[in-house]
Short mmCIF file of C-alpha atoms in Angstrom, two decimals:
data_model
loop_
_atom_site.label_atom_id
_atom_site.label_comp_id
_atom_site.label_asym_id
_atom_site.label_seq_id
_atom_site.Cartn_x
_atom_site.Cartn_y
_atom_site.Cartn_z
CA MET A 1 -35.75 84.45 79.84
CA SER A 2 -39.01 85.61 78.32
CA LEU A 3 -40.07 85.34 74.70
CA THR A 4 -39.19 88.23 72.42
CA GLY A 5 -40.14 89.41 68.95
CA ILE A 6 -43.67 89.40 67.55
CA GLY A 7 -46.43 86.97 68.35
CA ILE A 8 -49.35 86.10 70.59
CA GLU A 9 -49.49 88.26 73.71
CA ALA A 10 -52.67 86.63 75.02
CA ILE A 11 -55.00 83.86 73.85
CA ASN A 12 -58.31 82.51 75.07
CA VAL A 13 -61.10 80.25 73.87
CA PHE A 14 -64.79 80.25 74.63
CA CYS A 15 -66.40 76.88 73.95
CA GLY A 16 -70.00 77.33 75.01
CA LEU A 17 -71.94 76.50 78.14
CA ALA A 18 -73.43 73.16 77.07
CA GLN A 19 -71.94 69.90 75.85
CA LEU A 20 -73.26 66.66 74.41
CA PRO A 21 -71.43 63.41 75.24
CA VAL A 22 -70.48 61.97 71.85
CA PRO A 23 -71.58 58.38 72.68
CA ALA A 24 -75.10 59.76 73.35
CA LEU A 25 -75.07 61.39 69.91
CA PHE A 26 -73.91 58.13 68.28
CA ASP A 27 -76.77 56.25 69.95
CA GLY A 28 -79.31 58.96 69.18
CA ARG A 29 -78.42 58.93 65.49
CA GLY A 30 -77.84 55.18 65.24
CA LEU A 31 -74.16 55.64 64.27
CA ASP A 32 -71.68 52.76 64.54
CA ARG A 33 -69.98 52.96 67.95
CA GLN A 34 -66.91 51.17 66.54
CA ARG A 35 -66.07 54.40 64.76
CA LEU A 36 -65.83 56.33 68.02
CA ASP A 37 -62.11 55.45 68.33
CA HIS A 38 -61.47 56.81 64.87
CA LEU A 39 -63.02 60.18 65.77
CA MET A 40 -61.32 60.34 69.19
CA MET A 41 -64.15 62.56 70.49
CA GLU A 42 -65.54 62.51 74.04
CA SER A 43 -67.97 65.41 73.95
CA ARG A 44 -68.85 68.33 71.71
CA SER A 45 -69.79 71.88 72.63
CA ILE A 46 -73.36 72.77 71.71
CA ALA A 47 -74.76 76.27 71.21
CA LEU A 48 -77.66 77.61 73.21
CA PRO A 49 -80.21 79.50 71.10
CA CYS A 50 -79.15 82.70 72.91
CA GLU A 51 -75.57 82.33 71.59
CA ASP A 52 -74.30 83.40 68.17
CA PRO A 53 -70.98 84.25 66.50
CA VAL A 54 -70.99 87.66 68.19
CA THR A 55 -71.54 86.35 71.73
CA ASN A 56 -68.90 83.65 71.20
CA ALA A 57 -66.36 86.21 69.98
CA VAL A 58 -67.01 88.63 72.82
CA ASN A 59 -67.02 85.91 75.47
CA ALA A 60 -63.66 84.62 74.19
CA ALA A 61 -61.99 88.03 73.96
CA LEU A 62 -63.40 89.65 77.09
CA PRO A 63 -60.90 88.13 79.59
CA ILE A 64 -58.06 89.29 77.32
CA VAL A 65 -59.38 92.85 76.97
CA ARG A 66 -60.16 93.07 80.70
CA GLY A 67 -56.55 92.17 81.44
CA LEU A 68 -55.32 95.29 79.62
CA GLY A 69 -54.89 98.80 81.00
CA ASP A 70 -56.70 101.67 79.24
CA ALA A 71 -53.69 102.66 77.14
CA GLU A 72 -53.00 99.05 76.18
CA ARG A 73 -56.64 98.52 75.19
CA ASP A 74 -56.54 101.67 73.08
CA SER A 75 -53.42 100.37 71.33
CA ILE A 76 -55.59 97.72 69.62
CA GLU A 77 -55.55 99.27 66.15
CA ILE A 78 -56.97 96.31 64.27
CA LEU A 79 -59.90 94.02 65.08
CA ILE A 80 -60.44 91.14 62.67
CA THR A 81 -63.14 88.55 63.11
CA SER A 82 -62.69 85.36 61.12
CA SER A 83 -65.86 83.43 60.44
CA GLU A 84 -67.86 81.22 58.11
CA SER A 85 -70.93 82.17 60.16
CA GLY A 86 -71.49 85.76 59.02
CA VAL A 87 -74.55 87.53 60.45
CA ASP A 88 -74.99 89.85 57.44
CA TYR A 89 -73.73 90.04 53.85
CA SER A 90 -72.41 93.56 54.40
CA LYS A 91 -71.92 94.26 58.09
CA SER A 92 -69.25 92.25 59.84
CA ILE A 93 -69.44 90.45 63.17
CA SER A 94 -66.56 92.68 64.24
CA SER A 95 -68.78 95.80 64.21
CA TYR A 96 -70.80 94.35 67.08
CA VAL A 97 -67.73 92.89 68.79
CA HIS A 98 -65.85 96.20 68.61
CA ASP A 99 -68.71 97.97 70.43
CA LEU A 100 -69.36 95.25 73.00
CA LEU A 101 -65.67 94.98 73.93
CA GLY A 102 -65.42 98.76 74.31
CA LEU A 103 -62.46 99.11 71.92
CA SER A 104 -61.13 102.46 70.71
CA ARG A 105 -62.93 104.07 67.79
CA HIS A 106 -59.51 104.55 66.20
CA CYS A 107 -59.44 100.93 65.07
CA ARG A 108 -59.63 99.08 61.75
CA VAL A 109 -62.65 96.78 62.01
CA PHE A 110 -63.39 94.02 59.51
CA GLU A 111 -64.03 90.34 58.88
CA ALA A 112 -62.12 87.62 57.03
CA LYS A 113 -63.56 84.46 55.48
CA GLN A 114 -61.84 81.34 54.18
CA ALA A 115 -63.53 78.42 55.98
CA CYS A 116 -61.28 77.03 58.72
CA TYR A 117 -58.16 78.91 57.53
CA ALA A 118 -59.04 82.62 57.72
CA ALA A 119 -57.92 83.21 61.32
CA THR A 120 -54.37 82.22 60.42
CA ALA A 121 -54.36 84.60 57.45
CA ALA A 122 -55.53 87.33 59.83
CA VAL A 123 -52.94 86.43 62.47
CA GLN A 124 -50.12 86.44 59.93
CA LEU A 125 -51.14 89.79 58.43
CA ALA A 126 -51.55 91.25 61.92
CA ALA A 127 -48.08 90.00 62.94
CA ALA A 128 -46.59 91.52 59.78
CA TYR A 129 -48.33 94.85 60.54
CA VAL A 130 -47.03 94.90 64.11
CA SER A 131 -43.51 94.03 62.98
CA SER A 132 -43.51 96.58 60.15
CA GLY A 133 -42.99 99.45 62.58
CA VAL A 134 -45.53 101.71 60.85
CA SER A 135 -47.27 102.17 64.21
CA PRO A 136 -44.93 101.35 67.10
CA GLY A 137 -46.62 99.60 70.02
CA ALA A 138 -49.73 98.72 68.03
CA ARG A 139 -51.75 95.63 68.90
CA ALA A 140 -54.20 93.60 66.78
CA LEU A 141 -57.03 91.42 68.03
CA VAL A 142 -57.99 88.44 65.87
CA ILE A 143 -61.08 86.45 66.82
CA ALA A 144 -62.10 83.21 65.10
CA THR A 145 -65.79 82.63 65.81
CA ASP A 146 -68.39 80.23 64.48
CA VAL A 147 -71.59 78.34 65.10
CA ALA A 148 -72.33 74.81 63.91
CA MET A 149 -74.94 74.05 61.26
CA VAL A 150 -74.57 70.27 61.13
CA ASP A 151 -77.44 67.85 61.68
CA ALA A 152 -78.13 64.18 60.92
CA ARG A 153 -77.30 64.77 57.23
CA ALA A 154 -73.66 65.33 58.19
CA GLY A 155 -73.22 61.69 59.27
CA TYR A 156 -69.98 61.22 61.18
CA ALA A 157 -69.09 64.92 60.89
CA GLU A 158 -71.94 65.80 63.26
CA PRO A 159 -70.23 64.32 66.36
CA ALA A 160 -66.97 66.10 65.51
CA THR A 161 -68.33 69.63 65.05
CA GLY A 162 -67.86 72.14 67.85
CA HIS A 163 -69.09 75.57 68.82
CA GLY A 164 -67.20 78.61 70.06
CA ALA A 165 -64.44 81.11 69.42
CA ALA A 166 -60.71 81.67 69.87
CA ALA A 167 -59.26 85.14 70.47
CA MET A 168 -55.60 86.07 69.89
CA LEU A 169 -53.98 89.37 70.81
CA ILE A 170 -51.02 89.99 68.49
CA SER A 171 -48.26 92.37 69.61
CA ASP A 172 -44.55 92.91 70.17
CA GLN A 173 -44.90 91.38 73.65
CA PRO A 174 -45.34 87.70 72.77
CA ARG A 175 -45.99 86.26 76.23
CA VAL A 176 -47.77 83.16 74.85
CA MET A 177 -45.99 82.46 71.56
CA ALA A 178 -43.19 84.20 69.66
CA PHE A 179 -43.65 83.58 65.94
CA ASP A 180 -40.78 82.45 63.73
CA LEU A 181 -41.36 85.43 61.43
CA GLY A 182 -40.75 84.59 57.80
CA ALA A 183 -40.95 80.86 58.49
CA PHE A 184 -44.13 79.79 56.76
CA GLY A 185 -45.37 77.69 53.89
CA THR A 186 -48.64 78.25 52.05
CA TYR A 187 -50.69 76.21 49.55
CA SER A 188 -54.09 77.10 48.11
CA TYR A 189 -56.28 76.08 45.17
CA GLU A 190 -59.96 76.00 44.29
CA THR A 191 -61.89 72.85 45.23
CA LEU A 192 -65.40 72.15 46.52
CA ASP A 193 -64.67 69.91 49.50
CA SER A 194 -67.00 71.58 51.94
CA ALA A 195 -68.95 74.81 51.97
CA ARG A 196 -71.88 76.68 53.52
CA PRO A 197 -74.06 77.72 50.56
CA GLY A 198 -76.87 79.03 52.78
CA PRO A 199 -77.27 80.40 56.31
CA ASP A 200 -78.64 77.15 57.76
CA PHE A 201 -76.82 74.24 56.12
CA ASP A 202 -73.38 72.96 55.16
CA ILE A 203 -72.38 70.65 52.34
CA ALA A 204 -69.33 68.38 52.50
CA ASP A 205 -67.58 65.85 50.31
CA VAL A 206 -65.76 63.83 52.94
CA ASP A 207 -63.27 62.16 50.59
CA ALA A 208 -62.40 65.42 48.85
CA SER A 209 -61.94 67.12 52.19
CA LEU A 210 -59.59 64.48 53.61
CA PHE A 211 -57.61 64.49 50.38
CA ALA A 212 -57.20 68.23 50.33
CA TYR A 213 -56.19 68.39 54.01
CA LEU A 214 -53.50 65.70 53.63
CA ASP A 215 -52.29 67.12 50.33
CA CYS A 216 -52.05 70.65 51.75
CA LEU A 217 -50.18 69.47 54.85
CA SER A 218 -47.42 67.96 52.68
CA GLN A 219 -47.37 70.89 50.27
CA THR A 220 -47.27 73.62 52.94
CA PHE A 221 -44.48 71.85 54.79
CA ALA A 222 -42.53 71.51 51.53
CA ASP A 223 -42.99 75.26 50.97
CA TYR A 224 -41.92 75.99 54.57
CA ARG A 225 -38.72 74.04 53.90
CA THR A 226 -37.88 76.23 50.95
CA LYS A 227 -37.87 79.26 53.29
CA VAL A 228 -36.07 77.84 56.33
CA ASP A 229 -32.67 76.14 56.37
CA ASP A 230 -32.05 72.75 57.96
CA VAL A 231 -35.64 71.93 58.82
CA ASP A 232 -36.39 68.38 59.88
CA PHE A 233 -40.05 67.51 60.47
CA ALA A 234 -39.10 64.93 63.12
CA THR A 235 -36.68 67.06 65.16
CA THR A 236 -37.14 70.79 64.47
CA PHE A 237 -40.51 70.97 66.25
CA ASP A 238 -40.85 69.87 69.87
CA TYR A 239 -44.63 69.81 69.42
CA LEU A 240 -47.24 70.03 66.70
CA ALA A 241 -50.65 71.73 66.73
CA LEU A 242 -52.62 70.96 63.58
CA HIS A 243 -56.06 72.05 62.44
CA THR A 244 -58.31 69.49 64.10
CA PRO A 245 -61.59 68.74 62.32
CA PHE A 246 -61.35 65.45 64.23
CA ALA A 247 -58.33 63.84 65.85
CA GLY A 248 -58.27 60.87 63.46
CA LEU A 249 -57.36 63.17 60.57
CA VAL A 250 -54.59 64.81 62.56
CA LYS A 251 -53.24 61.33 63.25
CA ALA A 252 -53.28 60.51 59.54
CA GLY A 253 -51.60 63.80 58.64
CA HIS A 254 -48.86 63.27 61.19
CA ARG A 255 -48.35 59.68 60.00
CA LYS A 256 -48.09 60.86 56.40
CA LEU A 257 -45.43 63.47 57.10
CA MET A 258 -43.44 61.16 59.38
CA ARG A 259 -43.34 58.59 56.59
CA GLU A 260 -42.54 61.10 53.86
CA GLN A 261 -40.06 63.20 55.78
CA ALA A 262 -38.53 60.84 58.35
CA ARG A 263 -39.17 57.39 56.81
CA ALA A 264 -40.40 56.39 60.26
CA SER A 265 -41.63 52.89 61.14
CA VAL A 266 -45.13 52.26 62.49
CA GLU A 267 -43.78 52.09 66.06
CA GLU A 268 -41.81 55.32 65.66
CA VAL A 269 -44.85 57.10 64.25
CA ASP A 270 -47.02 56.01 67.19
CA ALA A 271 -44.47 57.03 69.82
CA ASP A 272 -43.89 60.37 68.13
CA PHE A 273 -47.63 61.00 67.87
CA ALA A 274 -48.10 60.35 71.59
CA ALA A 275 -45.21 62.66 72.53
CA ARG A 276 -45.55 65.55 70.09
CA VAL A 277 -49.21 65.64 69.04
CA MET A 278 -51.46 64.14 71.73
CA PRO A 279 -51.21 67.11 74.14
CA SER A 280 -52.80 69.29 71.43
CA LEU A 281 -55.82 66.99 71.10
CA ARG A 282 -57.16 67.06 74.66
CA TYR A 283 -59.37 70.15 74.32
CA PRO A 284 -60.42 69.41 70.73
CA SER A 285 -61.66 65.98 71.88
CA LEU A 286 -63.89 67.72 74.45
CA VAL A 287 -65.12 70.51 72.15
CA GLY A 288 -65.11 69.46 68.48
CA ASN A 289 -64.03 71.41 65.43
CA LEU A 290 -63.94 75.17 66.09
CA CYS A 291 -63.50 76.03 62.37
CA SER A 292 -60.75 78.63 61.98
CA GLY A 293 -60.30 78.67 65.76
CA ALA A 294 -59.57 74.93 65.82
CA VAL A 295 -55.79 75.17 65.41
CA TYR A 296 -55.71 77.76 68.22
CA LEU A 297 -57.81 75.51 70.47
CA ALA A 298 -55.21 72.82 69.74
CA LEU A 299 -52.44 75.28 70.65
CA CYS A 300 -54.15 76.10 73.97
CA SER A 301 -54.49 72.38 74.67
CA LEU A 302 -50.80 71.92 73.96
CA ILE A 303 -49.67 74.83 76.13
CA ASP A 304 -51.84 73.66 79.05
CA ASN A 305 -51.09 69.94 78.76
CA ALA A 306 -47.62 69.31 77.27
CA PRO A 307 -44.76 68.57 79.71
CA TYR A 308 -42.25 71.17 78.42
CA THR A 309 -40.10 72.89 81.01
CA ASP A 310 -38.05 75.17 78.80
CA GLY A 311 -38.51 76.86 75.44
CA ALA A 312 -40.22 74.61 72.90
CA ARG A 313 -40.83 75.09 69.18
CA VAL A 314 -44.36 74.35 67.93
CA GLY A 315 -45.16 73.55 64.30
CA MET A 316 -48.67 74.67 63.35
CA PHE A 317 -50.86 73.77 60.39
CA SER A 318 -53.99 75.63 59.43
CA TYR A 319 -56.35 74.33 56.72
CA GLY A 320 -59.59 75.76 55.39
CA SER A 321 -61.84 74.15 52.79
CA GLY A 322 -62.13 75.74 49.44
CA CYS A 323 -59.09 75.61 49.97
CA ALA A 324 -56.27 77.56 51.63
CA SER A 325 -53.61 76.36 54.06
CA GLU A 326 -50.44 77.33 55.88
CA PHE A 327 -47.68 75.68 57.93
CA PHE A 328 -45.92 78.03 60.36
CA SER A 329 -44.18 77.88 63.71
CA GLY A 330 -43.34 79.66 66.94
CA LEU A 331 -41.77 79.34 70.35
CA ILE A 332 -43.49 78.79 73.70
CA ASP A 333 -41.96 78.59 77.18
CA GLN A 334 -42.93 78.27 80.84
CA GLY A 335 -44.29 81.82 80.73
CA SER A 336 -46.78 80.71 78.05
CA ARG A 337 -48.19 78.14 80.46
CA ASP A 338 -48.46 80.72 83.28
CA GLU A 339 -50.12 83.24 80.98
CA LEU A 340 -52.67 80.75 79.66
CA ALA A 341 -53.40 79.26 83.11
CA ARG A 342 -55.11 82.54 84.00
CA MET A 343 -57.81 81.73 81.41
CA ARG A 344 -58.71 78.48 83.27
CA ILE A 345 -59.81 76.75 80.08
CA ALA A 346 -59.98 73.21 81.51
CA GLU A 347 -62.20 74.39 84.38
CA HIS A 348 -64.52 76.20 82.01
CA LEU A 349 -64.83 73.15 79.77
CA ALA A 350 -65.67 71.02 82.80
CA ALA A 351 -68.38 73.51 83.88
CA ARG A 352 -70.38 73.09 80.64
CA LEU A 353 -73.69 71.33 81.43
CA PRO A 354 -74.34 68.02 79.66
CA LEU A 355 -77.38 67.73 77.38
CA THR A 356 -79.39 64.63 76.61
CA PHE A 357 -79.78 63.72 72.95
CA ALA A 358 -83.44 64.79 73.08
CA GLU A 359 -82.53 68.22 74.50
CA TYR A 360 -79.87 68.59 71.83
CA ALA A 361 -82.23 67.62 69.01
CA GLU A 362 -84.79 70.17 70.21
CA MET A 363 -82.24 73.00 70.47
CA LEU A 364 -80.75 72.12 67.08
CA GLU A 365 -83.86 73.23 65.21
CA GLU A 366 -83.72 76.64 66.88
CA ASN A 367 -79.93 76.89 66.54
CA LYS A 368 -80.19 76.39 62.78
CA GLN A 369 -82.14 79.67 62.62
CA CYS A 370 -79.20 81.56 64.20
CA LEU A 371 -77.93 83.08 60.93
CA VAL A 372 -81.15 83.11 58.90
CA PRO A 373 -81.89 86.76 58.12
CA VAL A 374 -85.22 87.85 59.64
CA PRO A 375 -86.20 91.42 60.56
CA ASP A 376 -87.42 90.52 64.03
CA ARG A 377 -86.88 87.63 66.39
CA GLU A 378 -87.04 87.24 70.13
CA VAL A 379 -84.87 84.88 72.16
CA GLU A 380 -85.94 83.99 75.67
CA ILE A 381 -82.63 84.01 77.54
CA ALA A 382 -84.33 83.04 80.84
CA ARG A 383 -84.95 79.54 79.45
CA TYR A 384 -81.20 78.92 79.54
CA LYS A 385 -80.54 80.40 82.98
CA ARG A 386 -79.18 77.17 84.45
CA PHE A 387 -76.36 77.07 81.88
CA PHE A 388 -75.21 80.57 82.83
CA GLU A 389 -75.52 79.75 86.55
CA ALA A 390 -73.23 76.72 86.15
CA SER A 391 -70.57 79.04 84.70
CA ALA A 392 -71.35 81.98 87.02
CA GLU A 393 -67.78 82.27 88.31
CA ARG A 394 -66.71 83.50 84.85
CA GLY A 395 -68.55 86.76 85.54
CA PRO A 396 -71.09 88.29 83.16
CA LEU A 397 -71.34 86.61 79.76
CA LEU A 398 -72.90 88.05 76.64
CA ALA A 399 -76.17 86.58 75.31
CA LEU A 400 -78.37 87.30 72.28
CA ARG A 401 -81.81 88.57 73.26
CA GLY A 402 -83.13 89.01 69.78
CA VAL A 403 -83.19 90.85 66.48
CA GLU A 404 -85.06 94.15 65.94
CA ALA A 405 -85.34 95.56 62.42
CA PHE A 406 -82.35 93.37 61.44
CA HIS A 407 -80.29 94.80 64.31
CA ARG A 408 -78.96 92.18 66.72
CA LYS A 409 -79.55 92.96 70.38
CA TYR A 410 -77.45 91.63 73.22
CA GLU A 411 -77.43 91.67 76.99
CA TRP A 412 -75.05 90.63 79.77
CA VAL A 413 -76.14 87.65 81.87
CA MET B 1 -46.56 54.40 32.80
CA GLU B 2 -47.64 50.74 32.62
CA GLN B 3 -50.71 49.73 34.62
CA ASN B 4 -48.66 46.96 36.26
CA ASP B 5 -46.20 49.54 37.60
CA ILE B 6 -49.03 51.67 38.98
CA PHE B 7 -50.62 48.60 40.57
CA ALA B 8 -47.30 47.83 42.26
CA MET B 9 -47.23 51.35 43.66
CA VAL B 10 -50.81 51.12 44.96
CA ARG B 11 -49.96 47.75 46.49
CA GLY B 12 -46.85 49.12 48.19
CA ASN B 13 -48.69 52.14 49.54
CA LEU B 14 -51.56 49.98 50.80
CA SER B 15 -49.06 47.88 52.74
CA THR B 16 -47.57 51.04 54.21
CA VAL B 17 -50.93 52.43 55.29
CA ILE B 18 -52.24 49.09 56.61
CA PRO B 19 -49.11 47.13 57.59
CA GLU B 20 -51.06 44.11 58.83
CA LEU B 21 -52.61 43.54 55.40
CA ASP B 22 -51.81 40.23 53.67
CA ALA B 23 -50.19 41.21 50.35
CA ASP B 24 -51.93 38.30 48.58
CA GLU B 25 -55.31 39.88 49.30
CA ILE B 26 -54.41 42.94 47.24
CA THR B 27 -55.73 42.16 43.77
CA MET B 28 -57.04 44.29 40.92
CA ASP B 29 -60.61 43.18 41.73
CA ALA B 30 -60.54 44.17 45.41
CA THR B 31 -61.81 47.53 46.59
CA LEU B 32 -59.86 49.61 49.11
CA THR B 33 -62.86 49.43 51.44
CA ASP B 34 -62.93 45.60 51.24
CA LEU B 35 -59.28 45.60 52.28
CA GLY B 36 -60.17 47.47 55.46
CA CYS B 37 -59.39 51.05 54.41
CA ASN B 38 -61.45 53.73 56.06
CA SER B 39 -61.94 57.07 54.35
CA ILE B 40 -58.64 58.46 55.68
CA ASP B 41 -56.69 55.36 54.60
CA ARG B 42 -58.17 55.62 51.09
CA ALA B 43 -57.17 59.26 50.85
CA GLU B 44 -53.67 58.40 52.00
CA VAL B 45 -53.17 55.55 49.53
CA VAL B 46 -54.32 57.73 46.65
CA THR B 47 -52.33 60.84 47.63
CA MET B 48 -49.20 58.75 48.19
CA THR B 49 -49.56 57.09 44.79
CA MET B 50 -50.15 60.41 43.03
CA SER B 51 -47.06 61.78 44.73
CA ASP B 52 -45.00 58.72 43.68
CA MET B 53 -46.15 59.24 40.11
CA GLY B 54 -45.70 63.00 40.21
CA ILE B 55 -49.25 63.67 39.01
CA HIS B 56 -52.26 65.52 40.39
CA VAL B 57 -55.74 64.18 39.69
CA PRO B 58 -58.87 66.19 40.60
CA VAL B 59 -60.41 64.58 43.65
CA MET B 60 -63.89 64.39 42.14
CA GLU B 61 -62.69 61.85 39.56
CA PHE B 62 -61.88 59.29 42.24
CA GLN B 63 -65.52 58.91 43.17
CA GLU B 64 -65.97 56.76 40.08
CA ALA B 65 -63.06 54.48 40.97
CA GLY B 66 -64.61 51.58 42.87
CA ASP B 67 -62.09 48.72 42.68
CA ILE B 68 -58.31 48.91 42.41
CA ARG B 69 -58.49 48.17 38.66
CA SER B 70 -60.48 51.34 37.97
CA LEU B 71 -58.22 53.33 40.31
CA VAL B 72 -55.14 52.14 38.40
CA ARG B 73 -56.81 52.91 35.05
CA LEU B 74 -57.72 56.39 36.23
CA LEU B 75 -54.17 57.10 37.37
CA ALA B 76 -52.76 55.66 34.14
CA ARG B 77 -55.01 57.96 32.09
CA HIS B 78 -53.41 60.97 33.79
CA THR B 79 -49.91 59.88 32.86
CA ALA B 80 -50.73 59.52 29.18
#
């Protein structure tokens, strides 16, 4: 039996073409290796200077759009990019993405911003639009896309920050996940836990950020419970996919709810974490934090790696600094695994070329210019040829070749 | 709420977060970091205690709370 209702018809992630082994970053920065366990990170995706939020978005969504027939593609009536890496104060990333994906001109095109949360807001509004019946058969494409701006100043957040995009096609054919419509809990308030005040740097208050994440997880779940009867955190959800800035925080969040909601012992918490949460952390531990795409990277990891054989309910938590958050849920089944397998995410992650710390440090200076507004800039794509060659079986990928009179220019490699 | 009651709550929550901790080590003069709390553990102890007390303290205020005594005083101030 296939999934019915409203939800995710197709999902894909693009997590760059280069990666830096996290131990090499620890050594390069002189960080304490004992804290590696706490982060639970193996490698992190690193941008090439010819990548930006537009190329990430297009490269994530392209396999989804290519899989559609003409009529299906033209039924995409809404394109929302979610990003904290805007390329202009006025023009959205989605303007470029809409053109480069060849979507219908009869499409609402815009961008959403709320740190690592905005993609979920977009997904929920898109699902409500599809289910409203105002435009039968309509689809919406939501793409969470970002680039990293962390450097040595970020301390232990630098090894946990990723690079890439997650694309979700929302429709009334939920082959990947059928949402539990109406089952959600939200919690938002103003706080300055982390932010990006300029185009080339982030600020973060680590303690405030951890606090807000843990607080919001409890509060959103409490709100979810007010909307859904007979919910039990320990038994209602077969699996959990939580926003993953780093796996250690997910572990703490899970532990907190298991204690609050299930009064679980230390041993019970550990066993439950291994069974219900660990499958969602495999890809995040290889990529790093994908900002508002992170919870969807965790979902992909879960669908590809969890041992479910029949329908399974997944509890999801999305958190974005500033702050806004939501707990929601949906159903996956064997068809979800088959659908996602076509995207070959694990293979693509394995094909990323490793960088040395010195190569990373050199690229970082150029990468930090990615969003700085300049009228003209040239990017020599040929310098990064080997990275594209290593991922050649993916077919043509989009790259940034420069900026001309503030207009970003792209080409297929 | 009496500071002794708040201290008992902090102590209980610390033992929950770090079960292997020797309860005798938890004194008013100790800092959470000295007791082996990492940043996540600290956040958990404080959020759990706020939840027990039914109060909400702006996160920024906790940066001034070094040892457990100042943490307890801060929490007590918000119950007054």
